[in-house]
């Protein structure tokens, strides 16, 4: 299966869908991630705080002929935002994966009260210059945080990974990122622990296209140029989630799903303006 790619302002291209790996750990995680790679996934998302960089790296190293096509991602935790600590943490991430470098490295959360994310960003820039990582970006950053990074360092992220799903569509954030040539990845794209997959509007659209509600929601992300990162361990779910690029939602269907957004739509009230994770 050929997956389309999206292109950032600096020419960086990323696959239009990726695999979330939170809680895919140990040998079972290696097996699940390896199966996903064989199914066609090329963007593999991880983080220091997921404690599975080793599993991701092991699966990536075993990928054979497609190894060079993979985009392995990890993320810097909030407890290591200080410049020297950040660089050491990135080095350790590379060592844990067993890879020559990590393809995409992100700052996991801005943690604005600690106010060290500019130091962390300078460390990511240095890590890229040293060849530890290939591309650098952000996760859960608000536009004002991004603007500050660019103003103080002159370096823009290629991607920002944020919470996006039909109950929290983030249209203003998407518009801002598109205007600045920053790609958007969506975490928890299918929601989590809510009734999203049973919502009548989504079920109706899914039925009209002869696909599942999950596929409908992922097609909605694709139509909005958001790179979804659905997590799935079973081969069936992995294959189903990947098979969405032939689903052509109408503008009206995209708008109907977007209209499901709620003011309190965040899954866990994790507003990056105040929420902090270490």
Tab-separated table of N, CA, C and O in Angstrom, residues 79-148:
chain	number	residue	atom	x	y	z
A	79	UNK	N	10.647	16.862	32.264
A	79	UNK	CA	11.662	16.900	33.328
A	79	UNK	C	13.062	17.147	32.791
A	79	UNK	O	13.987	17.405	33.568
A	80	UNK	N	13.220	17.087	31.474
A	80	UNK	CA	14.542	17.263	30.880
A	80	UNK	C	14.580	18.414	29.874
A	80	UNK	O	15.239	18.327	28.837
A	81	UNK	N	13.904	19.496	30.164
A	81	UNK	CA	13.898	20.640	29.257
A	81	UNK	C	15.190	21.464	29.319
A	81	UNK	O	15.497	22.175	28.361
A	82	UNK	N	15.919	21.415	30.435
A	82	UNK	CA	17.159	22.191	30.506
A	82	UNK	C	18.123	21.723	29.416
A	82	UNK	O	18.224	20.529	29.145
A	83	UNK	N	18.834	22.661	28.829
A	83	UNK	CA	19.617	22.405	27.609
A	83	UNK	C	20.498	21.167	27.713
A	83	UNK	O	20.404	20.251	26.879
A	84	UNK	N	21.373	21.112	28.719
A	84	UNK	CA	22.301	19.987	28.821
A	84	UNK	C	21.562	18.680	29.051
A	84	UNK	O	21.919	17.635	28.474
A	85	UNK	N	20.548	18.711	29.903
A	85	UNK	CA	19.762	17.507	30.165
A	85	UNK	C	19.038	17.043	28.903
A	85	UNK	O	18.920	15.837	28.639
A	86	UNK	N	18.543	18.001	28.146
A	86	UNK	CA	17.809	17.663	26.919
A	86	UNK	C	18.729	16.947	25.927
A	86	UNK	O	18.354	15.923	25.337
A	87	UNK	N	19.932	17.468	25.755
A	87	UNK	CA	20.867	16.834	24.810
A	87	UNK	C	21.217	15.410	25.254
A	87	UNK	O	21.251	14.480	24.439
A	88	UNK	N	21.458	15.235	26.546
A	88	UNK	CA	21.764	13.896	27.052
A	88	UNK	C	20.584	12.954	26.857
A	88	UNK	O	20.757	11.780	26.488
A	89	UNK	N	19.388	13.452	27.088
A	89	UNK	CA	18.186	12.633	26.929
A	89	UNK	C	18.015	12.203	25.478
A	89	UNK	O	17.652	11.053	25.191
A	90	UNK	N	18.282	13.112	24.554
A	90	UNK	CA	18.186	12.772	23.136
A	90	UNK	C	19.214	11.701	22.779
A	90	UNK	O	18.914	10.738	22.062
A	91	UNK	N	20.429	11.857	23.286
A	91	UNK	CA	21.446	10.828	23.053
A	91	UNK	C	20.974	9.471	23.569
A	91	UNK	O	21.107	8.439	22.891
A	92	UNK	N	20.410	9.464	24.771
A	92	UNK	CA	19.922	8.211	25.351
A	92	UNK	C	18.776	7.623	24.521
A	92	UNK	O	18.654	6.397	24.383
A	93	UNK	N	17.922	8.481	23.963
A	93	UNK	CA	16.847	7.996	23.096
A	93	UNK	C	17.428	7.261	21.891
A	93	UNK	O	16.961	6.180	21.515
A	94	UNK	N	18.448	7.849	21.294
A	94	UNK	CA	19.084	7.208	20.137
A	94	UNK	C	19.698	5.870	20.547
A	94	UNK	O	19.536	4.853	19.864
A	95	UNK	N	20.385	5.868	21.700
A	95	UNK	CA	21.000	4.618	22.169
A	95	UNK	C	19.933	3.546	22.413
A	95	UNK	O	20.129	2.372	22.082
A	96	UNK	N	18.812	3.936	23.018
A	96	UNK	CA	17.773	2.949	23.324
A	96	UNK	C	17.176	2.345	22.062
A	96	UNK	O	16.853	1.158	22.026
A	97	UNK	N	17.010	3.160	21.026
A	97	UNK	CA	16.438	2.615	19.787
A	97	UNK	C	17.421	1.694	19.070
A	97	UNK	O	17.011	0.817	18.315
A	98	UNK	N	18.717	1.911	19.288
A	98	UNK	CA	19.714	1.142	18.556
A	98	UNK	C	19.882	1.608	17.123
A	98	UNK	O	20.559	0.949	16.328
A	99	UNK	N	19.268	2.747	16.790
A	99	UNK	CA	19.361	3.293	15.435
A	99	UNK	C	20.518	4.285	15.349
A	99	UNK	O	21.024	4.761	16.370
A	100	UNK	N	20.923	4.619	14.135
A	100	UNK	CA	21.993	5.600	13.962
A	100	UNK	C	21.539	6.990	14.380
A	100	UNK	O	22.345	7.797	14.851
A	101	UNK	N	20.264	7.256	14.189
A	101	UNK	CA	19.674	8.536	14.580
A	101	UNK	C	18.163	8.345	14.647
A	101	UNK	O	17.630	7.351	14.151
A	102	UNK	N	17.493	9.309	15.247
A	102	UNK	CA	16.037	9.300	15.285
A	102	UNK	C	15.534	10.268	14.216
A	102	UNK	O	16.051	11.377	14.080
A	103	UNK	N	14.562	9.833	13.459
A	103	UNK	CA	14.129	10.621	12.291
A	103	UNK	C	13.416	11.908	12.674
A	103	UNK	O	13.576	12.936	12.009
A	104	UNK	N	12.617	11.856	13.727
A	104	UNK	CA	11.825	13.027	14.123
A	104	UNK	C	11.779	13.088	15.643
A	104	UNK	O	11.360	12.133	16.299
A	105	UNK	N	12.226	14.196	16.208
A	105	UNK	CA	12.240	14.339	17.666
A	105	UNK	C	11.426	15.572	18.050
A	105	UNK	O	11.618	16.651	17.479
A	106	UNK	N	10.535	15.405	19.017
A	106	UNK	CA	9.608	16.453	19.409
A	106	UNK	C	9.788	16.804	20.887
A	106	UNK	O	10.221	15.972	21.685
A	107	UNK	N	9.423	18.026	21.263
A	107	UNK	CA	9.251	18.371	22.674
A	107	UNK	C	7.824	17.969	23.038
A	107	UNK	O	6.869	18.421	22.415
A	108	UNK	N	7.667	17.121	24.063
A	108	UNK	CA	6.365	16.491	24.325
A	108	UNK	C	5.293	17.493	24.776
A	108	UNK	O	4.156	17.427	24.312
A	109	UNK	N	5.639	18.380	25.711
A	109	UNK	CA	4.717	19.425	26.187
A	109	UNK	C	5.517	20.692	26.434
A	109	UNK	O	6.686	20.619	26.836
A	110	UNK	N	4.912	21.877	26.261
A	110	UNK	CA	5.662	23.113	26.495
A	110	UNK	C	5.934	23.399	27.974
A	110	UNK	O	6.926	24.037	28.300
A	111	UNK	N	5.045	22.958	28.866
A	111	UNK	CA	5.205	23.237	30.305
A	111	UNK	C	5.533	24.715	30.538
A	111	UNK	O	6.606	25.064	31.037
A	112	UNK	N	4.602	25.618	30.182
A	112	UNK	CA	4.924	27.047	30.190
A	112	UNK	C	5.257	27.632	31.553
A	112	UNK	O	6.000	28.612	31.629
A	113	UNK	N	4.745	27.059	32.633
A	113	UNK	CA	5.070	27.594	33.949
A	113	UNK	C	6.547	27.382	34.268
A	113	UNK	O	7.213	28.252	34.834
A	114	UNK	N	7.083	26.240	33.897
A	114	UNK	CA	8.519	25.991	34.077
A	114	UNK	C	9.350	26.907	33.183
A	114	UNK	O	10.469	27.289	33.528
A	115	UNK	N	8.800	27.243	32.011
A	115	UNK	CA	9.401	28.204	31.081
A	115	UNK	C	10.829	27.822	30.666
A	115	UNK	O	11.739	28.647	30.672
A	116	UNK	N	10.987	26.558	30.306
A	116	UNK	CA	12.290	26.082	29.834
A	116	UNK	C	12.222	25.560	28.409
A	116	UNK	O	13.204	25.007	27.909
A	117	UNK	N	11.076	25.727	27.751
A	117	UNK	CA	10.924	25.090	26.443
A	117	UNK	C	11.803	25.722	25.361
A	117	UNK	O	12.125	25.062	24.374
A	118	UNK	N	12.223	26.977	25.544
A	118	UNK	CA	13.159	27.566	24.571
A	118	UNK	C	14.522	26.881	24.694
A	118	UNK	O	15.168	26.576	23.683
A	119	UNK	N	14.962	26.609	25.939
A	119	UNK	CA	16.204	25.847	26.125
A	119	UNK	C	16.102	24.484	25.454
A	119	UNK	O	17.039	24.021	24.790
A	120	UNK	N	14.965	23.838	25.658
A	120	UNK	CA	14.766	22.514	25.064
A	120	UNK	C	14.830	22.586	23.548
A	120	UNK	O	15.439	21.719	22.893
A	121	UNK	N	14.222	23.611	22.980
A	121	UNK	CA	14.226	23.758	21.519
A	121	UNK	C	15.644	23.999	21.002
A	121	UNK	O	16.046	23.439	19.980
A	122	UNK	N	16.426	24.800	21.719
A	122	UNK	CA	17.822	25.011	21.311
A	122	UNK	C	18.590	23.687	21.345
A	122	UNK	O	19.453	23.436	20.490
A	123	UNK	N	18.265	22.842	22.301
A	123	UNK	CA	18.923	21.538	22.377
A	123	UNK	C	18.533	20.661	21.191
A	123	UNK	O	19.381	19.954	20.625
A	124	UNK	N	17.264	20.703	20.787
A	124	UNK	CA	16.837	19.930	19.617
A	124	UNK	C	17.528	20.432	18.352
A	124	UNK	O	17.910	19.636	17.488
A	125	UNK	N	17.693	21.748	18.250
A	125	UNK	CA	18.395	22.319	17.097
A	125	UNK	C	19.831	21.806	17.067
A	125	UNK	O	20.348	21.388	16.018
A	126	UNK	N	20.503	21.819	18.223
A	126	UNK	CA	21.876	21.314	18.317
A	126	UNK	C	21.942	19.825	17.986
A	126	UNK	O	22.854	19.367	17.288
A	127	UNK	N	20.947	19.064	18.473
A	127	UNK	CA	20.920	17.624	18.193
A	127	UNK	C	20.784	17.366	16.695
A	127	UNK	O	21.403	16.431	16.159
A	128	UNK	N	20.002	18.188	16.034
A	128	UNK	CA	19.873	18.048	14.577
A	128	UNK	C	21.192	18.386	13.888
A	128	UNK	O	21.618	17.673	12.968
A	129	UNK	N	21.846	19.431	14.333
A	129	UNK	CA	23.120	19.817	13.727
A	129	UNK	C	24.187	18.747	13.951
A	129	UNK	O	25.068	18.552	13.105
A	130	UNK	N	24.095	18.036	15.058
A	130	UNK	CA	25.052	16.976	15.372
A	130	UNK	C	24.695	15.646	14.711
A	130	UNK	O	25.447	14.682	14.826
A	131	UNK	N	23.551	15.586	14.056
A	131	UNK	CA	23.155	14.357	13.380
A	131	UNK	C	22.510	13.318	14.269
A	131	UNK	O	22.298	12.177	13.845
A	132	UNK	N	22.174	13.697	15.503
A	132	UNK	CA	21.472	12.767	16.393
A	132	UNK	C	20.048	12.532	15.914
A	132	UNK	O	19.493	11.445	16.083
A	133	UNK	N	19.460	13.579	15.361
A	133	UNK	CA	18.094	13.502	14.846
A	133	UNK	C	18.061	14.145	13.464
A	133	UNK	O	18.923	14.965	13.122
A	134	UNK	N	17.073	13.763	12.685
A	134	UNK	CA	16.984	14.274	11.321
A	134	UNK	C	16.086	15.505	11.232
A	134	UNK	O	16.419	16.487	10.589
A	135	UNK	N	14.915	15.426	11.860
A	135	UNK	CA	13.961	16.532	11.851
A	135	UNK	C	13.503	16.813	13.280
A	135	UNK	O	13.490	15.906	14.115
A	136	UNK	N	13.084	18.061	13.539
A	136	UNK	CA	12.651	18.421	14.886
A	136	UNK	C	11.288	19.109	14.834
A	136	UNK	O	10.944	19.782	13.864
A	137	UNK	N	10.539	18.895	15.885
A	137	UNK	CA	9.201	19.477	15.944
A	137	UNK	C	8.699	19.537	17.369
A	137	UNK	O	9.474	19.409	18.333
A	138	UNK	N	7.404	19.687	17.497
A	138	UNK	CA	6.776	19.957	18.785
A	138	UNK	C	5.568	19.059	18.986
A	138	UNK	O	5.075	18.435	18.049
A	139	UNK	N	5.095	19.035	20.213
A	139	UNK	CA	3.876	18.310	20.546
A	139	UNK	C	3.131	19.124	21.596
A	139	UNK	O	3.733	19.557	22.590
A	140	UNK	N	1.871	19.374	21.370
A	140	UNK	CA	1.006	20.082	22.319
A	140	UNK	C	1.393	21.552	22.519
A	140	UNK	O	1.081	22.134	23.557
A	141	UNK	N	2.032	22.165	21.539
A	141	UNK	CA	2.380	23.577	21.648
A	141	UNK	C	1.255	24.436	21.074
A	141	UNK	O	0.643	24.082	20.061
A	142	UNK	N	0.994	25.549	21.724
A	142	UNK	CA	0.026	26.524	21.232
A	142	UNK	C	0.714	27.490	20.271
A	142	UNK	O	1.949	27.640	20.315
A	143	UNK	N	-0.060	28.166	19.416
A	143	UNK	CA	0.564	29.095	18.464
A	143	UNK	C	1.497	30.113	19.116
A	143	UNK	O	2.567	30.413	18.570
A	144	UNK	N	1.114	30.633	20.295
A	144	UNK	CA	1.977	31.631	20.937
A	144	UNK	C	3.310	31.033	21.384
A	144	UNK	O	4.340	31.706	21.363
A	145	UNK	N	3.302	29.766	21.765
A	145	UNK	CA	4.563	29.102	22.112
A	145	UNK	C	5.447	28.951	20.876
A	145	UNK	O	6.662	29.178	20.928
A	146	UNK	N	4.830	28.564	19.777
A	146	UNK	CA	5.582	28.379	18.529
A	146	UNK	C	6.151	29.708	18.056
A	146	UNK	O	7.320	29.795	17.653
A	147	UNK	N	5.338	30.752	18.098
A	147	UNK	CA	5.804	32.075	17.668
A	147	UNK	C	7.022	32.513	18.478
A	147	UNK	O	7.959	33.109	17.941
A	148	UNK	N	6.998	32.220	19.780
A	148	UNK	CA	8.147	32.604	20.623
A	148	UNK	C	9.401	31.832	20.223
A	148	UNK	O	10.494	32.411	20.131
